mmCIF file of C-alpha atoms and ligand atoms in Angstrom:
data_model
loop_
_atom_site.group_PDB
_atom_site.id
_atom_site.type_symbol
_atom_site.label_atom_id
_atom_site.label_comp_id
_atom_site.label_asym_id
_atom_site.label_seq_id
_atom_site.Cartn_x
_atom_site.Cartn_y
_atom_site.Cartn_z
ATOM 1 C CA UNK A 1441 24.882 24.148 -22.847
ATOM 2 C CA UNK A 1442 21.282 23.016 -23.283
ATOM 3 C CA UNK A 1443 20.557 19.290 -23.550
ATOM 4 C CA UNK A 1444 17.124 18.221 -24.846
ATOM 5 C CA UNK A 1445 15.771 15.048 -23.215
ATOM 6 C CA UNK A 1446 12.650 13.435 -24.605
ATOM 7 C CA UNK A 1447 10.095 12.370 -21.999
ATOM 8 C CA UNK A 1448 9.250 9.169 -23.921
ATOM 9 C CA UNK A 1449 5.489 9.779 -23.816
ATOM 10 C CA UNK A 1450 3.964 9.854 -27.313
ATOM 11 C CA UNK A 1451 0.141 9.820 -27.228
ATOM 12 C CA UNK A 1452 -2.966 11.261 -28.851
ATOM 13 C CA UNK A 1453 -2.809 14.206 -26.431
ATOM 14 C CA UNK A 1454 0.924 14.906 -26.527
ATOM 15 C CA UNK A 1455 1.644 14.104 -30.193
ATOM 16 C CA UNK A 1456 5.221 12.877 -30.438
ATOM 17 C CA UNK A 1457 5.589 13.503 -26.703
ATOM 18 C CA UNK A 1458 7.327 16.114 -24.587
ATOM 19 C CA UNK A 1459 10.732 17.695 -24.671
ATOM 20 C CA UNK A 1460 12.428 18.606 -21.438
ATOM 21 C CA UNK A 1461 15.649 20.631 -21.337
ATOM 22 C CA UNK A 1462 18.619 20.158 -19.071
ATOM 23 C CA UNK A 1463 21.090 22.936 -18.311
ATOM 24 C CA UNK A 1464 24.161 21.339 -16.712
ATOM 25 C CA UNK A 1465 26.758 23.409 -14.902
ATOM 26 C CA UNK A 1466 27.212 24.942 -11.477
ATOM 27 C CA UNK A 1467 23.430 25.137 -11.001
ATOM 28 C CA UNK A 1468 21.946 22.196 -12.896
ATOM 29 C CA UNK A 1469 18.335 22.739 -13.906
ATOM 30 C CA UNK A 1470 15.836 20.545 -15.734
ATOM 31 C CA UNK A 1471 12.931 22.364 -17.376
ATOM 32 C CA UNK A 1472 9.813 20.166 -17.082
ATOM 33 C CA UNK A 1473 9.627 16.813 -15.373
ATOM 34 C CA UNK A 1474 8.240 14.528 -18.074
ATOM 35 C CA UNK A 1475 6.114 11.650 -16.845
ATOM 36 C CA UNK A 1476 8.630 9.439 -15.045
ATOM 37 C CA UNK A 1477 9.463 7.228 -18.025
ATOM 38 C CA UNK A 1478 12.608 5.130 -17.408
ATOM 39 C CA UNK A 1479 14.253 6.295 -20.641
ATOM 40 C CA UNK A 1480 13.880 9.903 -19.468
ATOM 41 C CA UNK A 1481 15.288 9.217 -15.999
ATOM 42 C CA UNK A 1482 18.216 7.316 -17.552
ATOM 43 C CA UNK A 1483 18.999 10.230 -19.886
ATOM 44 C CA UNK A 1484 19.106 12.533 -16.854
ATOM 45 C CA UNK A 1485 21.354 10.075 -14.999
ATOM 46 C CA UNK A 1486 23.787 9.863 -17.925
ATOM 47 C CA UNK A 1487 24.108 13.656 -17.955
ATOM 48 C CA UNK A 1488 24.475 13.922 -14.180
ATOM 49 C CA UNK A 1489 24.546 10.903 -11.895
ATOM 50 C CA UNK A 1490 23.332 13.042 -8.988
ATOM 51 C CA UNK A 1491 20.119 13.819 -10.852
ATOM 52 C CA UNK A 1492 18.669 17.013 -12.260
ATOM 53 C CA UNK A 1493 19.378 19.113 -9.150
ATOM 54 C CA UNK A 1494 16.519 21.551 -9.659
ATOM 55 C CA UNK A 1495 13.366 20.907 -11.702
ATOM 56 C CA UNK A 1496 11.402 23.886 -13.020
ATOM 57 C CA UNK A 1497 7.900 22.947 -14.137
ATOM 58 C CA UNK A 1498 6.293 25.105 -16.827
ATOM 59 C CA UNK A 1499 2.716 24.273 -15.772
ATOM 60 C CA UNK A 1500 0.679 21.583 -14.024
ATOM 61 C CA UNK A 1501 -0.570 19.629 -17.040
ATOM 62 C CA UNK A 1502 0.261 15.957 -16.548
ATOM 63 C CA UNK A 1503 2.742 15.617 -19.401
ATOM 64 C CA UNK A 1504 4.933 18.347 -17.848
ATOM 65 C CA UNK A 1505 4.605 17.637 -14.142
ATOM 66 C CA UNK A 1506 3.769 14.002 -13.418
ATOM 67 C CA UNK A 1507 7.398 12.846 -13.530
ATOM 68 C CA UNK A 1508 8.216 14.718 -10.311
ATOM 69 C CA UNK A 1509 7.375 11.697 -8.121
ATOM 70 C CA UNK A 1510 9.746 9.383 -10.020
ATOM 71 C CA UNK A 1511 12.507 12.014 -9.992
ATOM 72 C CA UNK A 1512 12.054 12.623 -6.259
ATOM 73 C CA UNK A 1513 12.184 8.920 -5.465
ATOM 74 C CA UNK A 1514 15.367 8.371 -7.524
ATOM 75 C CA UNK A 1515 17.079 11.598 -6.384
ATOM 76 C CA UNK A 1516 15.524 12.674 -3.062
ATOM 77 C CA UNK A 1517 17.555 15.886 -2.805
ATOM 78 C CA UNK A 1518 16.043 17.359 -5.986
ATOM 79 C CA UNK A 1519 14.371 20.769 -5.659
ATOM 80 C CA UNK A 1520 11.063 21.389 -7.452
ATOM 81 C CA UNK A 1521 9.740 24.804 -8.442
ATOM 82 C CA UNK A 1522 6.724 26.165 -10.286
ATOM 83 C CA UNK A 1523 4.108 28.882 -10.160
ATOM 84 C CA UNK A 1524 1.260 27.768 -7.880
ATOM 85 C CA UNK A 1525 -1.939 26.186 -9.203
ATOM 86 C CA UNK A 1526 -2.992 24.749 -5.836
ATOM 87 C CA UNK A 1527 -5.707 22.273 -6.847
ATOM 88 C CA UNK A 1528 -3.429 20.712 -9.477
ATOM 89 C CA UNK A 1529 -0.148 20.938 -7.535
ATOM 90 C CA UNK A 1530 -1.687 18.989 -4.646
ATOM 91 C CA UNK A 1531 -1.784 15.889 -6.898
ATOM 92 C CA UNK A 1532 2.021 15.845 -6.999
ATOM 93 C CA UNK A 1533 3.413 15.347 -3.553
ATOM 94 C CA UNK A 1534 6.824 16.873 -3.593
ATOM 95 C CA UNK A 1535 7.910 19.936 -1.682
ATOM 96 C CA UNK A 1536 7.138 22.810 -4.067
ATOM 97 C CA UNK A 1537 9.035 26.059 -4.041
ATOM 98 C CA UNK A 1538 7.031 28.745 -5.705
ATOM 99 C CA UNK A 1539 8.285 30.870 -8.561
ATOM 100 C CA UNK A 1540 6.609 34.062 -9.698
ATOM 101 C CA UNK A 1541 6.812 36.400 -12.641
ATOM 102 C CA UNK A 1542 10.201 38.094 -12.880
ATOM 103 C CA UNK A 1543 12.007 35.716 -10.549
ATOM 104 C CA UNK A 1544 15.611 35.084 -11.528
ATOM 105 C CA UNK A 1545 16.744 31.488 -11.121
ATOM 106 C CA UNK A 1546 20.348 30.293 -11.194
ATOM 107 C CA UNK A 1547 20.521 27.805 -14.055
ATOM 108 C CA UNK A 1548 23.460 26.057 -15.657
ATOM 109 C CA UNK A 1549 26.297 28.552 -15.526
ATOM 110 C CA UNK A 1550 24.079 31.635 -15.670
ATOM 111 C CA UNK A 1551 20.398 32.337 -15.105
ATOM 112 C CA UNK A 1552 16.812 32.035 -16.253
ATOM 113 C CA UNK A 1553 14.040 34.587 -15.804
ATOM 114 C CA UNK A 1554 10.539 33.295 -15.068
ATOM 115 C CA UNK A 1555 7.862 34.874 -17.258
ATOM 116 C CA UNK A 1556 4.231 34.337 -16.298
ATOM 117 C CA UNK A 1557 2.470 33.515 -19.550
ATOM 118 C CA UNK A 1558 -1.052 32.301 -18.684
ATOM 119 C CA UNK A 1559 -3.758 31.342 -21.158
ATOM 120 C CA UNK A 1560 -3.098 27.695 -21.989
ATOM 121 C CA UNK A 1561 -2.942 27.138 -18.216
ATOM 122 C CA UNK A 1562 -3.237 29.703 -15.396
ATOM 123 C CA UNK A 1563 0.149 28.773 -13.887
ATOM 124 C CA UNK A 1564 2.108 28.725 -17.148
ATOM 125 C CA UNK A 1565 5.679 29.988 -16.929
ATOM 126 C CA UNK A 1566 8.078 30.451 -19.799
ATOM 127 C CA UNK A 1567 11.776 30.690 -18.946
ATOM 128 C CA UNK A 1568 13.929 33.333 -20.608
ATOM 129 C CA UNK A 1569 17.626 32.637 -21.022
ATOM 130 C CA UNK A 1570 19.097 36.096 -21.703
ATOM 131 C CA UNK A 1571 22.613 34.915 -22.560
ATOM 132 C CA UNK A 1572 21.336 33.000 -25.626
ATOM 133 C CA UNK A 1573 18.079 34.941 -26.204
ATOM 134 C CA UNK A 1574 16.321 31.574 -25.949
ATOM 135 C CA UNK A 1575 12.831 31.260 -24.526
ATOM 136 C CA UNK A 1576 11.846 27.906 -23.071
ATOM 137 C CA UNK A 1577 8.287 28.379 -24.192
ATOM 138 C CA UNK A 1578 6.436 25.422 -22.639
ATOM 139 C CA UNK A 1579 3.056 25.078 -24.330
ATOM 140 C CA UNK A 1580 2.809 28.613 -25.748
ATOM 141 C CA UNK A 1581 3.466 27.520 -29.329
ATOM 142 C CA UNK A 1582 4.008 24.276 -31.238
ATOM 143 C CA UNK A 1583 5.513 24.464 -34.735
ATOM 144 C CA UNK A 1584 3.047 23.300 -37.392
ATOM 145 C CA UNK A 1585 -0.085 23.359 -35.263
ATOM 146 C CA UNK A 1586 -1.946 25.461 -32.709
ATOM 147 C CA UNK A 1587 -2.202 25.215 -28.939
ATOM 148 C CA UNK A 1588 -5.358 24.146 -27.112
ATOM 149 C CA UNK A 1589 -6.866 26.809 -24.857
ATOM 150 C CA UNK A 1590 -9.084 24.705 -22.580
ATOM 151 C CA UNK A 1591 -11.968 27.122 -22.004
ATOM 152 C CA UNK A 1592 -13.612 25.056 -19.269
ATOM 153 C CA UNK A 1593 -10.395 24.031 -17.453
ATOM 154 C CA UNK A 1594 -8.453 27.138 -16.527
ATOM 155 C CA UNK A 1595 -7.690 28.313 -20.052
ATOM 156 C CA UNK A 1596 -8.118 31.954 -21.053
ATOM 157 C CA UNK A 1597 -7.808 33.102 -24.627
ATOM 158 C CA UNK A 1598 -7.571 36.736 -23.572
ATOM 159 C CA UNK A 1599 -4.645 35.892 -21.281
ATOM 160 C CA UNK A 1600 -3.095 33.681 -23.969
ATOM 161 C CA UNK A 1601 -3.092 36.483 -26.552
ATOM 162 C CA UNK A 1602 -1.462 38.796 -23.999
ATOM 163 C CA UNK A 1603 1.155 36.081 -23.372
ATOM 164 C CA UNK A 1604 1.888 35.836 -27.108
ATOM 165 C CA UNK A 1605 2.367 39.619 -27.232
ATOM 166 C CA UNK A 1606 4.659 39.440 -24.237
ATOM 167 C CA UNK A 1607 6.703 36.730 -25.950
ATOM 168 C CA UNK A 1608 6.969 38.893 -29.101
ATOM 169 C CA UNK A 1609 8.198 41.821 -27.014
ATOM 170 C CA UNK A 1610 11.137 39.744 -25.773
ATOM 171 C CA UNK A 1611 12.287 39.348 -29.402
ATOM 172 C CA UNK A 1612 13.629 35.847 -28.797
ATOM 173 C CA UNK A 1613 16.185 34.401 -31.200
ATOM 174 C CA UNK A 1614 14.852 30.919 -30.587
ATOM 175 C CA UNK A 1615 12.031 29.095 -28.838
ATOM 176 C CA UNK A 1616 12.514 25.699 -27.263
ATOM 177 C CA UNK A 1617 8.957 24.400 -26.868
ATOM 178 C CA UNK A 1618 7.760 21.435 -24.814
ATOM 179 C CA UNK A 1619 6.301 19.854 -27.959
ATOM 180 C CA UNK A 1620 7.807 19.738 -31.435
ATOM 181 C CA UNK A 1621 10.928 21.189 -32.973
ATOM 182 C CA UNK A 1622 12.909 24.229 -31.857
ATOM 183 C CA UNK A 1623 11.664 27.397 -33.528
ATOM 184 C CA UNK A 1624 14.315 29.759 -34.880
ATOM 185 C CA UNK A 1625 13.403 33.400 -35.529
ATOM 186 C CA UNK A 1626 9.924 32.864 -34.068
ATOM 187 C CA UNK A 1627 8.412 36.310 -34.657
ATOM 188 C CA UNK A 1628 6.607 35.294 -37.850
ATOM 189 C CA UNK A 1629 5.089 32.204 -36.248
ATOM 190 C CA UNK A 1630 3.911 34.127 -33.185
ATOM 191 C CA UNK A 1631 2.269 36.737 -35.426
ATOM 192 C CA UNK A 1632 0.575 33.909 -37.380
ATOM 193 C CA UNK A 1633 -0.764 32.541 -34.093
ATOM 194 C CA UNK A 1634 -2.248 35.914 -33.169
ATOM 195 C CA UNK A 1635 -3.710 36.234 -36.682
ATOM 196 C CA UNK A 1636 -5.206 32.729 -36.512
ATOM 197 C CA UNK A 1637 -7.062 33.549 -33.296
ATOM 198 C CA UNK A 1638 -8.316 36.812 -34.757
ATOM 199 C CA UNK A 1639 -9.670 34.963 -37.820
ATOM 200 C CA UNK A 1640 -11.292 32.352 -35.598
ATOM 201 C CA UNK A 1641 -12.886 35.077 -33.488
ATOM 202 C CA UNK A 1642 -14.413 36.586 -36.615
ATOM 203 C CA UNK A 1643 -15.845 33.169 -37.506
ATOM 204 C CA UNK A 1644 -17.369 32.810 -34.039
ATOM 205 C CA UNK A 1645 -18.950 36.268 -34.249
ATOM 206 C CA UNK A 1646 -20.316 35.440 -37.727
ATOM 207 C CA UNK A 1647 -21.804 32.169 -36.423
ATOM 208 C CA UNK A 1648 -23.545 33.989 -33.555
ATOM 209 C CA UNK A 1649 -24.722 36.720 -35.929
ATOM 210 C CA UNK A 1650 -26.354 34.040 -38.073
ATOM 211 C CA UNK A 1651 -28.426 32.959 -35.075
ATOM 212 C CA UNK A 1652 -26.425 30.065 -33.625
ATOM 213 C CA UNK A 1653 -26.455 30.192 -29.839
ATOM 214 C CA UNK A 1654 -24.834 27.062 -28.405
ATOM 215 C CA UNK A 1655 -21.110 26.201 -28.396
ATOM 216 C CA UNK A 1656 -21.928 22.867 -30.076
ATOM 217 C CA UNK A 1657 -23.733 24.575 -32.948
ATOM 218 C CA UNK A 1658 -20.817 26.971 -33.402
ATOM 219 C CA UNK A 1659 -18.383 24.022 -33.404
ATOM 220 C CA UNK A 1660 -20.320 22.226 -36.168
ATOM 221 C CA UNK A 1661 -20.482 25.416 -38.224
ATOM 222 C CA UNK A 1662 -16.762 26.205 -37.981
ATOM 223 C CA UNK A 1663 -15.144 22.772 -37.819
ATOM 224 C CA UNK A 1664 -16.900 21.151 -40.765
ATOM 225 C CA UNK A 1665 -16.285 17.390 -40.992
ATOM 226 C CA UNK A 1666 -14.276 17.204 -37.758
ATOM 227 C CA UNK A 1667 -13.775 13.613 -36.533
ATOM 228 C CA UNK A 1668 -15.782 12.823 -33.396
ATOM 229 C CA UNK A 1669 -12.668 12.293 -31.257
ATOM 230 C CA UNK A 1670 -11.577 15.901 -31.816
ATOM 231 C CA UNK A 1671 -14.942 17.529 -31.100
ATOM 232 C CA UNK A 1672 -14.318 17.963 -27.329
ATOM 233 C CA UNK A 1673 -11.063 19.864 -28.037
ATOM 234 C CA UNK A 1674 -12.788 22.048 -30.633
ATOM 235 C CA UNK A 1675 -15.544 22.741 -28.111
ATOM 236 C CA UNK A 1676 -12.973 23.869 -25.536
ATOM 237 C CA UNK A 1677 -11.467 26.211 -28.077
ATOM 238 C CA UNK A 1678 -14.844 27.709 -29.012
ATOM 239 C CA UNK A 1679 -15.701 28.130 -25.319
ATOM 240 C CA UNK A 1680 -12.410 29.978 -24.882
ATOM 241 C CA UNK A 1681 -13.419 32.338 -27.693
ATOM 242 C CA UNK A 1682 -16.873 32.859 -26.181
ATOM 243 C CA UNK A 1683 -15.367 33.636 -22.771
ATOM 244 C CA UNK A 1684 -12.980 36.144 -24.334
ATOM 245 C CA UNK A 1685 -15.825 37.800 -26.265
ATOM 246 C CA UNK A 1686 -17.788 37.954 -23.016
ATOM 247 C CA UNK A 1687 -14.821 39.618 -21.254
ATOM 248 C CA UNK A 1688 -14.630 42.040 -24.200
ATOM 249 C CA UNK A 1689 -18.391 42.774 -23.816
ATOM 250 C CA UNK A 1690 -19.111 41.569 -27.345
ATOM 251 C CA UNK A 1691 -21.330 38.649 -26.332
ATOM 252 C CA UNK A 1692 -23.473 37.869 -23.333
ATOM 253 C CA UNK A 1693 -24.284 34.528 -21.822
ATOM 254 C CA UNK A 1694 -27.827 33.345 -21.118
ATOM 255 C CA UNK A 1695 -27.607 30.003 -19.324
ATOM 256 C CA UNK A 1696 -26.034 27.589 -21.794
ATOM 257 C CA UNK A 1697 -26.581 29.955 -24.706
ATOM 258 C CA UNK A 1698 -24.614 32.875 -26.034
ATOM 259 C CA UNK A 1699 -25.660 35.903 -28.034
ATOM 260 C CA UNK A 1700 -24.145 39.039 -29.465
ATOM 261 C CA UNK A 1701 -24.992 42.312 -27.788
HETATM 262 ZN ZN1 LIG B 2943 -0.216 21.972 -21.328
#
């Protein structure tokens, strides 16, 4: 059984807010901690008065991790696990157990496999539930939109594309993402994501080929008419592309400017 609990945190950054998933059973597990909203804690309490038991955090972005303090204060015997991202984890003072790629975690009445899927964040884990072929996919994909790869804050587009390929290779029957609706038969959507990044990369190369050299100039060329509030996110995405192209030896960086080889 998999119970979705909403974190109760709609905002400009999180959209409708976050989904967390509870697997009750012999080894209760909650995937993602939410933000400590009372409605979220009460939903957990209704499912299991003793609390979530074990909280697995997909990555250290605030909307996934910041609820750990509230959970720990309500249920002090809760265990907390994630892949390390030391400078971020230190902001959340619970005792962390560290999970790495391939670790098998008792969950519900069977198990989850941790899959390191960096790109959106360096510590990002997805959790594979073999018995239902479900992937708890964190922030890897969101139905109906794309995922921000924060180029200046630990994001890596090259790693993200590899994570998408890794997710495809699992051939999941269903994704349960941290934002938005469940995604059934996700292969098509994942391929669209890969395609979208490839198209965007071609646009970035074309912008550089036309003589543009700064990320801001590339943003204005590609995101025509973007509202001011969204420019910083677009800039992060373009930086992520430039970093990938640099890793691929397609562009070189000269101070704050970028150019094709
Ligand atoms: Zn995130």
